[in-house]
Amino acid sequence: MPDDMVLTGGENRRKEEPMDQMELLWAFMEEDMKADRIASEIKRSPLRQKLEKTRDFILEQQKIYKQMEEQVAVLTDRKDAIRDAIVRCEDQIKGLTERVAANPPTTVEAAQAMAAEAEKYRRTIMSYEAEMKRILKTSTDQSSRAQNIRVSAAKAKQEFDQMKVQYEQESREKKTELEKQRAVARTKIAGIPEQLMGEYNNIKKHIAPPMARLINGACSGCNTAQPSALLRKIEDGREVVECETCGRMLIKA
C-alpha cells in the first residue's frame, strides 16, 4: 500500500477521532440526563413538597410563638411598672391629704392649687388603670392565640412525622433507582477525554442538556441557525463547537 494512502488513512482517523469522542459523550449525556430526571423527580415529589411546606409552617409558628413570648415579657414588665406608678400616685394623694389635714389652706388660691394637684394624681391613676386594662386584654388575646398556635403546631408536627416516614420510604426507592442510573451513565465515560468531560460539566451548570444535534444548520437545543463559519468548524470536526446562542456543545446529526 502506498505511503500516502497510509498517511491519508491516518489523517482520516485523526479527523474522526474528535467526532467519535463527541458521540461517546452524547451517549453518556443520554444516560446522564435520565439520572438527572430521576433526581428531579425526587426533588419535585408531591410528598416532599408537602413535607417541606409543613416544615416551613411549623417553623413559622415557632417563630410567631417566640415573638409572642417576647411581647408578653414586655407587657409583664410594663404592668409591673404601672403598678409601681399607681402606688406612687396613691402615696402622693395620701401625702397631700395629710398635708391638707395638718395645714388647711388659708386662701382660695392655695385650696385650688391643692385640688388641682389632687386631680392631676387622680387623672394619672385613671390613665394608668386604662392602660392596665388594655394590657390585660392584649395578654388575654395573646394567651388565646398562643394556645391556638400550640395546638396547630402540634397537629402539624404529627402530620410531618407521619409524612416523613412515608417520604423516607419513597426516597429510598427513588435513590436506589438514581444510583443504578448513575452507574449506567458511568459505564459510558470510557474513551471520553477528561478535558472534554470537564467542558461538558461546565456547560451543564448553566444549561441542560449541555449538548445538541445540528439539524439543517440549526442548533436543536434552541432552534437557532448557526453561522457558516461555525458550520464549517463542525463539519471539520477538529474542535468542540458551542452554539453561539445557548452555549450547548454541538454535534452533527
XYZ file of N, CA and C in Angstrom, residues 70-88 124-136 138-139:
102
model
N -41.936 37.105 73.685
C -41.177 38.331 73.909
C -42.118 39.500 74.177
N -43.243 39.543 73.435
C -44.219 40.607 73.642
C -44.861 40.508 75.022
N -45.172 39.279 75.434
C -45.762 39.065 76.763
C -44.784 39.502 77.848
N -43.507 39.227 77.642
C -42.497 39.647 78.618
C -42.463 41.162 78.735
N -42.573 41.857 77.595
C -42.595 43.327 77.601
C -43.846 43.833 78.319
N -44.988 43.199 78.019
C -46.239 43.600 78.669
C -46.178 43.377 80.182
N -45.588 42.271 80.587
C -45.458 41.972 82.023
C -44.608 43.029 82.719
N -43.510 43.403 82.078
C -42.657 44.454 82.648
C -43.416 45.768 82.758
N -44.217 46.048 81.703
C -44.994 47.296 81.710
C -46.061 47.274 82.804
N -46.708 46.130 83.006
C -47.713 46.018 84.071
C -47.077 46.284 85.433
N -45.897 45.727 85.658
C -45.202 45.947 86.927
C -44.873 47.421 87.113
N -44.447 48.062 86.016
C -44.101 49.485 86.093
C -45.343 50.328 86.389
N -46.474 49.964 85.783
C -47.716 50.700 86.012
C -48.177 50.550 87.459
N -48.102 49.333 87.966
C -48.488 49.114 89.364
C -47.664 49.995 90.305
N -46.350 50.039 90.050
C -45.479 50.875 90.885
C -45.859 52.353 90.761
N -46.194 52.775 89.521
C -46.561 54.186 89.300
C -47.870 54.522 90.008
N -48.834 53.597 89.974
C -50.109 53.821 90.657
C -49.898 53.939 92.162
N -49.065 53.071 92.707
C -48.760 53.128 94.149
C -48.141 54.475 94.498
N -47.243 54.960 93.646
C -46.610 56.258 93.918
C -47.645 57.383 93.902
N -53.907 60.807 86.505
C -52.759 59.947 86.199
C -53.083 58.495 86.533
N -53.728 58.304 87.695
C -54.107 56.940 88.090
C -55.116 56.367 87.108
N -56.083 57.177 86.687
C -57.093 56.710 85.721
C -56.436 56.316 84.401
N -55.459 57.110 83.981
C -54.750 56.803 82.737
C -53.992 55.486 82.854
N -53.321 55.292 83.982
C -52.602 54.032 84.209
C -53.560 52.846 84.257
N -54.699 53.027 84.911
C -55.668 51.939 85.009
C -56.231 51.572 83.633
N -56.461 52.594 82.781
C -56.953 52.327 81.421
C -55.905 51.557 80.620
N -54.651 51.954 80.800
C -53.572 51.241 80.100
C -53.453 49.808 80.616
N -53.644 49.633 81.916
C -53.578 48.302 82.501
C -54.666 47.402 81.909
N -55.872 47.961 81.715
C -56.963 47.184 81.121
C -56.609 46.762 79.694
N -56.007 47.691 78.940
C -55.607 47.350 77.567
C -54.560 46.245 77.569
N -53.636 46.323 78.487
C -52.591 45.306 78.577
C -53.177 43.956 78.946
N -54.103 43.974 79.894
C -54.733 42.717 80.303
C -55.513 42.088 79.154
N -54.906 42.574 75.929
C -53.908 42.087 74.968
C -53.297 40.775 75.443
N -53.013 40.693 76.728
C -52.434 39.464 77.286
C -53.395 38.294 77.148
